[in-house]
Coordinates of C-alpha atoms in Angstrom, one line a residue:
Chain A
X4 CA 0.0 0.0 0.0
X5 CA 1.4 3.4 -0.8
X6 CA 1.8 5.4 2.4
X7 CA -0.2 8.3 1.0
X8 CA -3.3 6.4 0.3
X9 CA -6.1 7.1 2.8
X10 CA -8.1 4.0 3.5
X11 CA -11.8 4.4 2.7
X12 CA -13.8 5.6 5.7
X13 CA -15.7 2.7 7.2
X14 CA -19.4 3.0 7.8
X15 CA -21.6 0.3 9.4
X16 CA -25.3 0.3 9.2
X17 CA -26.9 -1.4 12.2
X18 CA -30.3 -3.0 11.6
X19 CA -32.8 -1.1 13.8
X20 CA -29.9 0.9 15.2
X21 CA -27.6 3.8 14.5
X22 CA -25.2 4.3 11.5
X23 CA -21.6 3.9 12.8
X24 CA -19.1 6.2 11.1
X25 CA -15.4 6.5 11.8
X26 CA -14.8 9.8 13.5
X27 CA -14.2 12.7 13.6
X28 CA -17.4 13.7 11.9
X29 CA -18.9 17.1 11.1
X30 CA -22.5 16.8 10.3
X31 CA -25.1 19.2 9.1
X32 CA -28.5 18.3 10.4
X33 CA -31.8 18.8 8.6
X34 CA -32.3 21.9 10.5
X35 CA -29.1 23.3 9.1
X36 CA -27.2 23.1 12.3
X37 CA -23.5 22.0 12.1
X38 CA -22.4 19.6 14.8
X39 CA -19.0 18.0 15.4
X40 CA -18.0 14.8 17.2
X41 CA -14.4 13.7 17.4
X42 CA -15.0 10.3 18.9
X43 CA -13.2 7.4 17.2
X44 CA -16.6 6.1 16.0
X45 CA -19.7 8.2 15.9
X46 CA -23.2 6.6 16.2
X47 CA -25.7 8.6 14.1
X48 CA -29.3 8.2 15.2
X49 CA -31.7 6.8 12.5
X50 CA -34.8 6.2 14.6
X51 CA -35.3 10.0 15.3
X52 CA -36.1 9.2 18.9
X53 CA -32.7 10.2 20.4
X54 CA -32.8 13.1 22.9
X55 CA -29.3 14.0 21.7
X56 CA -30.0 14.0 18.0
X57 CA -28.2 13.6 15.6
X58 CA -26.2 11.2 17.9
X59 CA -27.5 7.9 19.1
X60 CA -28.6 7.6 22.8
X61 CA -29.9 4.0 22.5
X62 CA -33.5 5.2 22.4
X63 CA -34.0 2.8 19.4
X64 CA -34.0 -0.1 21.7
X65 CA -37.1 -2.3 21.9
X66 CA -39.1 -2.0 25.0
X67 CA -40.3 -4.7 27.3
X68 CA -43.3 -4.2 29.7
X69 CA -42.3 -3.5 33.3
X70 CA -42.6 -6.7 35.4
X71 CA -44.8 -7.3 38.3
X72 CA -44.3 -5.0 41.2
X73 CA -44.2 -1.9 39.1
X74 CA -43.6 1.3 41.0
X75 CA -43.7 -0.2 44.5
X76 CA -42.3 2.9 46.0
X77 CA -44.5 5.0 48.3
Chain B
X30 CA 0.7 16.9 23.0
X31 CA -2.0 19.5 23.7
X32 CA -1.0 21.6 26.7
X33 CA -3.2 20.7 29.6
X34 CA -5.3 23.5 31.0
X35 CA -5.2 21.6 34.3
X36 CA -1.5 21.6 34.7
X37 CA -1.4 24.5 37.0
X38 CA -4.0 23.0 39.4
X39 CA -2.3 19.6 39.6
X40 CA -1.2 18.5 43.0
X41 CA 0.4 15.2 43.9
X42 CA -2.1 12.7 45.3
X43 CA -1.2 10.5 48.3
X44 CA -2.3 6.9 48.4
X45 CA -5.3 6.0 50.6
X46 CA -4.9 4.8 54.1
X47 CA -5.7 1.2 55.0
X48 CA -9.4 0.8 56.0
X49 CA -10.7 -0.7 59.3
X50 CA -11.3 -4.4 59.3
X51 CA -14.8 -5.8 59.0
X52 CA -14.3 -9.2 60.6
X53 CA -11.7 -11.8 61.6
X54 CA -10.4 -12.5 58.1
X55 CA -9.9 -9.0 56.9
X56 CA -8.4 -8.1 60.3
X57 CA -5.5 -10.5 59.9
X58 CA -4.9 -9.5 56.3
X59 CA -4.9 -5.8 57.1
X60 CA -2.5 -6.5 60.0
X61 CA -0.2 -8.2 57.5
X62 CA -0.4 -5.3 55.1
X63 CA 0.4 -2.9 57.9
X64 CA 3.5 -5.1 58.6
X65 CA 2.4 -6.5 61.9
X66 CA 3.3 -10.1 62.7
X67 CA 0.6 -12.7 63.0
X68 CA -1.0 -15.7 61.2
X69 CA -3.0 -15.2 58.0
X70 CA -6.4 -16.8 57.6
X71 CA -6.2 -20.4 56.6
X72 CA -7.7 -21.8 53.5
X73 CA -10.4 -23.6 55.5
X74 CA -11.4 -20.5 57.4
X75 CA -11.6 -18.5 54.3
X76 CA -13.7 -21.2 52.5
X77 CA -16.3 -20.9 55.3
X78 CA -16.8 -17.2 54.8
X79 CA -20.0 -15.5 53.6
X80 CA -19.1 -14.8 49.9
X81 CA -21.0 -11.5 49.9
X82 CA -20.2 -10.5 53.5
X83 CA -18.2 -7.4 54.5
X84 CA -15.3 -9.5 55.8
X85 CA -14.6 -11.4 52.6
X86 CA -15.4 -8.6 50.3
X87 CA -13.1 -6.2 52.1
X88 CA -10.3 -8.8 52.3
X89 CA -10.5 -9.2 48.5
X90 CA -10.7 -5.5 47.9
X91 CA -7.6 -4.6 49.8
X92 CA -5.6 -7.4 48.3
X93 CA -6.7 -6.4 44.8
X94 CA -5.9 -2.8 45.6
X95 CA -2.2 -3.7 45.8
X96 CA -2.4 -4.2 42.0
X97 CA -3.9 -0.7 41.4
X98 CA -2.6 2.1 43.5
X99 CA -1.8 0.4 46.8
X100 CA -2.1 2.0 50.2
X101 CA 0.0 4.6 52.1
X102 CA 2.8 3.0 54.1
X103 CA 2.1 -0.5 52.7
X104 CA 5.2 -2.3 51.3
X105 CA 4.7 -2.4 47.5
X106 CA 6.5 -5.8 47.4
X107 CA 3.4 -7.4 49.1
X108 CA 1.6 -7.3 45.7
X109 CA 3.3 -10.6 44.9
X110 CA 3.8 -12.0 48.4
X111 CA 2.9 -15.7 47.9
X112 CA 1.2 -16.2 51.3
X113 CA -1.1 -13.2 50.6
X114 CA -1.8 -14.5 47.1
X115 CA -2.8 -17.9 48.6
X116 CA -5.3 -16.1 50.9
X117 CA -6.6 -14.2 47.9
X118 CA -7.0 -17.4 45.8
X119 CA -9.0 -19.1 48.6
X120 CA -11.2 -16.0 48.8
X121 CA -11.6 -15.8 45.1
X122 CA -12.8 -19.5 45.0
X123 CA -15.5 -18.6 47.5
X124 CA -16.6 -15.5 45.5
X125 CA -16.5 -17.1 42.1
X126 CA -18.4 -20.2 43.3
X127 CA -21.2 -17.9 44.6
X128 CA -21.2 -16.0 41.3
X129 CA -21.6 -19.2 39.3
X130 CA -24.3 -20.6 41.6
X131 CA -26.2 -17.3 41.5
X132 CA -26.4 -17.2 37.7
X133 CA -28.1 -19.4 35.1
X134 CA -25.1 -19.9 32.9
X135 CA -25.2 -21.2 29.3
X136 CA -23.4 -20.5 26.1
X137 CA -25.9 -18.4 24.2
X138 CA -24.1 -15.0 24.1
X139 CA -26.6 -13.5 21.7
X140 CA -29.5 -14.3 24.0
X141 CA -27.6 -12.9 27.1
X142 CA -26.8 -9.7 25.2
X143 CA -30.3 -9.5 23.8
X144 CA -31.8 -9.5 27.3
X145 CA -29.8 -6.4 28.1
X146 CA -30.9 -4.6 25.0
X147 CA -34.6 -4.7 26.0
X148 CA -35.4 -1.5 27.9
X149 CA -38.1 -1.8 30.5
X150 CA -41.1 0.5 29.9
X151 CA -41.2 2.6 32.9
X152 CA -39.9 1.8 36.4
X153 CA -40.2 -1.9 37.5
X154 CA -39.5 -0.8 41.1
X155 CA -36.0 -2.3 41.2
X156 CA -34.0 0.3 39.3
X157 CA -31.8 2.7 41.2
X158 CA -31.6 5.2 38.3
X159 CA -35.3 5.2 37.8
X160 CA -35.7 5.9 41.5
X161 CA -33.2 8.7 41.5
X162 CA -34.6 10.2 38.4
X163 CA -38.1 10.3 39.9
X164 CA -37.7 11.1 43.5
X165 CA -34.0 11.0 44.4
X166 CA -32.9 13.6 47.0
X167 CA -29.6 15.4 46.7
X168 CA -28.4 13.4 49.7
X169 CA -29.2 10.1 48.0
X170 CA -27.4 11.3 44.9
X171 CA -24.4 12.1 47.0
X172 CA -24.5 8.7 48.7
X173 CA -24.7 7.1 45.3
X174 CA -21.8 9.1 43.9
X175 CA -19.7 8.3 47.0
X176 CA -20.2 4.6 46.9
X177 CA -19.9 4.4 43.1
X178 CA -16.6 6.3 43.3
X179 CA -14.9 3.0 44.1
X180 CA -15.9 1.8 40.7
X181 CA -15.7 5.0 38.7
X182 CA -12.3 6.2 39.9
X183 CA -11.0 2.8 38.6
X184 CA -13.2 3.1 35.5
X185 CA -11.7 1.1 32.6
X186 CA -8.5 0.3 34.6
X187 CA -8.9 -3.5 35.1
X188 CA -10.2 -3.9 31.6
X189 CA -6.8 -3.0 30.2
X190 CA -5.4 -6.2 31.7
X191 CA -7.4 -8.2 29.1
X192 CA -5.7 -6.5 26.1
X193 CA -2.6 -8.8 25.8
X194 CA -5.0 -11.8 26.0
X195 CA -7.0 -10.7 22.9
X196 CA -6.0 -10.7 19.2
X197 CA -6.9 -8.9 16.0
X198 CA -10.4 -7.4 15.8
X199 CA -11.2 -7.9 19.5
X200 CA -8.0 -6.3 20.6
X201 CA -8.2 -3.3 18.2
X202 CA -11.8 -2.6 19.2
X203 CA -11.1 -3.1 23.0
X204 CA -8.2 -0.6 22.8
X205 CA -10.2 1.9 20.8
X206 CA -13.0 1.9 23.5
X207 CA -10.4 2.1 26.3
X208 CA -8.7 5.0 24.5
X209 CA -12.0 6.8 24.6
X210 CA -12.5 5.9 28.3
X211 CA -9.1 7.4 29.0
X212 CA -9.9 10.7 27.5
X213 CA -8.6 10.1 23.9
X214 CA -5.2 11.6 24.8
X215 CA -6.5 14.4 27.0
X216 CA -6.1 14.0 30.8
X217 CA -9.0 16.3 31.5
X218 CA -11.3 14.0 29.6
X219 CA -10.4 10.7 31.3
X220 CA -13.7 9.3 32.5
X221 CA -12.4 8.7 36.0
X222 CA -11.3 12.4 36.0
X223 CA -14.8 13.5 34.9
X224 CA -16.1 11.5 37.8
X225 CA -13.8 13.2 40.2
X226 CA -15.1 16.5 38.9
X227 CA -18.7 15.2 39.5
X228 CA -17.8 14.3 43.1
X229 CA -16.4 17.8 43.8
X230 CA -19.5 19.3 42.3
X231 CA -21.6 17.4 44.7
X232 CA -19.5 18.5 47.7
X233 CA -17.7 15.1 48.0
X234 CA -14.0 14.5 48.4
X235 CA -12.7 13.2 45.0
X236 CA -9.5 11.7 46.5
X237 CA -8.9 8.1 45.3
X238 CA -10.1 5.6 47.9
X239 CA -11.7 8.2 50.1
X240 CA -15.0 6.4 50.5
X241 CA -13.8 2.8 50.8
X242 CA -14.6 2.9 54.5
X243 CA -18.2 4.0 53.9
X244 CA -18.9 1.6 51.0
X245 CA -21.1 -1.5 51.9
X246 CA -20.1 -5.0 50.8
X247 CA -22.5 -4.8 47.9
X248 CA -20.5 -2.0 46.4
X249 CA -17.2 -3.7 47.1
X250 CA -18.4 -6.8 45.3
X251 CA -19.0 -4.9 42.0
X252 CA -15.4 -3.7 42.0
X253 CA -14.0 -7.0 43.2
X254 CA -15.7 -8.7 40.3
X255 CA -13.9 -6.7 37.7
X256 CA -10.6 -7.1 39.5
X257 CA -11.1 -10.9 39.6
X258 CA -12.0 -11.1 35.9
X259 CA -9.2 -8.7 34.9
X260 CA -6.4 -10.3 36.8
X261 CA -7.0 -13.9 35.6
X262 CA -6.3 -14.7 32.0
X263 CA -8.5 -17.8 32.3
X264 CA -11.5 -15.4 33.0
X265 CA -10.8 -13.2 30.0
X266 CA -14.2 -14.2 28.5
X267 CA -16.0 -13.1 31.7
X268 CA -14.1 -9.8 31.7
X269 CA -15.3 -9.1 28.1
X270 CA -18.9 -10.1 29.1
X271 CA -18.7 -7.9 32.1
X272 CA -17.4 -5.0 30.0
X273 CA -20.2 -5.5 27.4
X274 CA -22.9 -5.6 30.1
X275 CA -21.6 -2.3 31.6
X276 CA -21.4 -0.5 28.3
X277 CA -24.8 -1.7 27.1
X278 CA -26.7 -0.8 30.3
X279 CA -24.8 2.5 30.9
X280 CA -26.4 4.7 28.3
X281 CA -30.0 4.7 29.4
X282 CA -29.0 4.6 33.0
X283 CA -26.8 7.6 32.6
X284 CA -29.6 9.5 30.9
X285 CA -31.8 9.0 34.0
X286 CA -29.0 9.9 36.3
X287 CA -28.3 13.1 34.4
X288 CA -31.9 14.0 34.7
X289 CA -31.8 13.2 38.5
X290 CA -28.8 15.5 38.9
X291 CA -30.5 18.3 37.0
X292 CA -33.6 18.0 39.1
X293 CA -31.7 18.0 42.3
X294 CA -29.8 21.1 41.2
X295 CA -26.4 19.5 41.0
X296 CA -23.7 21.5 39.2
X297 CA -22.4 21.3 35.6
X298 CA -19.6 18.8 36.1
X299 CA -22.0 16.3 37.7
X300 CA -24.2 16.5 34.6
X301 CA -21.3 16.4 32.2
X302 CA -20.1 13.1 33.5
X303 CA -23.4 11.4 32.8
X304 CA -24.2 13.3 29.6
X305 CA -20.8 12.1 28.2
X306 CA -21.7 8.6 29.1
X307 CA -25.0 8.7 27.3
X308 CA -23.2 9.5 24.0
X309 CA -20.0 7.6 24.5
X310 CA -21.6 4.4 25.7
X311 CA -24.1 4.3 22.9
X312 CA -21.0 4.0 20.6
X313 CA -19.0 1.7 22.9
X314 CA -21.9 -0.7 23.2
X315 CA -22.0 -1.1 19.4
X316 CA -18.2 -1.6 19.2
X317 CA -18.0 -4.0 22.1
X318 CA -20.9 -6.1 20.8
X319 CA -19.8 -6.2 17.2
X320 CA -16.0 -6.3 17.4
X321 CA -14.9 -7.2 20.9
X322 CA -17.4 -10.0 21.6
X323 CA -17.7 -10.9 17.9
X324 CA -13.9 -11.0 17.4
X325 CA -13.3 -13.0 20.6
X326 CA -15.9 -15.6 19.7
X327 CA -14.3 -15.9 16.3
X328 CA -10.9 -16.5 17.8
X329 CA -12.0 -18.6 20.8
X330 CA -15.6 -19.9 20.4
X331 CA -15.1 -22.0 23.5
X332 CA -15.2 -18.9 25.7
X333 CA -18.9 -18.3 25.0
X334 CA -20.0 -19.7 28.5
X335 CA -17.5 -17.3 30.2
X336 CA -18.8 -14.3 28.2
X337 CA -22.3 -15.3 29.4
X338 CA -21.0 -15.7 33.0
X339 CA -19.6 -12.1 32.9
X340 CA -22.8 -10.7 31.6
X341 CA -24.9 -12.5 34.2
X342 CA -22.7 -11.9 37.2
X343 CA -22.7 -8.2 36.4
X344 CA -26.5 -8.2 36.5
X345 CA -26.5 -10.3 39.7
X346 CA -24.1 -7.9 41.6
X347 CA -25.8 -4.8 40.3
X348 CA -29.2 -6.1 41.4
X349 CA -27.8 -6.9 44.8
X350 CA -26.4 -3.4 45.1
X351 CA -29.7 -1.9 43.8
X352 CA -31.7 -3.8 46.3
X353 CA -29.5 -2.6 49.2
X354 CA -29.7 1.0 48.0
X355 CA -33.5 1.0 47.5
X356 CA -34.2 -0.9 50.7
X357 CA -32.1 1.6 52.7
X358 CA -33.6 4.7 51.1
X359 CA -37.2 3.5 51.2
X360 CA -36.6 2.7 54.9
X361 CA -35.4 6.2 55.5
X362 CA -31.8 5.1 56.2
X363 CA -28.4 5.9 54.7
X364 CA -27.1 3.3 52.2
X365 CA -23.6 3.9 53.4
X366 CA -21.9 2.4 56.4
X367 CA -21.3 5.9 57.6
X368 CA -22.7 9.0 55.9
X369 CA -20.3 10.8 53.5
X370 CA -18.8 13.9 55.0
X371 CA -18.3 16.9 52.8
X372 CA -14.9 17.5 51.2
X373 CA -12.4 19.0 53.4

């Protein structure tokens, strides 16, 4: 491999989950806002439920009903 | 390197003092660490100890601590003292047996991970972060932060020990996540450092080891688990399972704790710690599942039962700690052995 060749940026699409992109990433949201993340991998929300959009906060996870004894606190 | 904005505030930190004993076994081990003559606990005595009791958990904790930062005025050579290692091995047998007996076991990693990926709808009455988010008082948040400091001020440390035992994809991914945990090259962003800032924000003393004395056995056990898995190569699968379980459950839990801190009026550093974990651990979870677990299983498929063990024991010990916290708080009591004093 020639030393100058940049390897292609790796992107992984998770089924029912975020899109993982090698960071750092500068992203323009659909509201025109520019946001930057310099993490080694950035998880981009695709479910639109994240409270820290455009980044994933695991809100895409499937829910299970609370078990017996729900809210037993006074 | 980037110049550190913290350089001017840095001061040397002294190692923690030895804690008080919590029973006959820890008493003799602590005496040995302090350099006093006397017999160490025999293998038989140790084998009869309550695996989750204060005595055995403190004994393990102080012996493991020799591999991290040690204690003030304790001979550093004791880390590899064969008689202390023999005591530790006997205590580890007791602890590990209880962990195995308390979990279902199996070799279906996907199923074990899948169970963690289901978020309960609402509060099932057993979740500490749900409790704190809904009705946690500032005092309860301070207690929680104090006893969790044993874990978070070592955050990601014992997981480094697994690195030489991994290969290829699992190793590269594990190191990438650890790099992030250690601040990606910036001391002020080390997650343990963010936690120390959180503690100071809550009026707690962020010195390493400061709250060992106040932490109940249930909190010691969560830290002893990761030391046990981290120090033994034969338990590398369990270490990876444990790490995955923590990273998978951290993000939603951190979101609730960030909310609890905002509601209780905690400062900016306290919120920053949990806000960072919401975002970071949403990424770490994906990388750990896909590449650390995936890579390890490709290399060593026979480790599947150990990965499941680490996932399940993490749940077991977190549940035990959660039960203790909620029972104490709902009974109007402190969850600590002694209430945390403000930073001095």
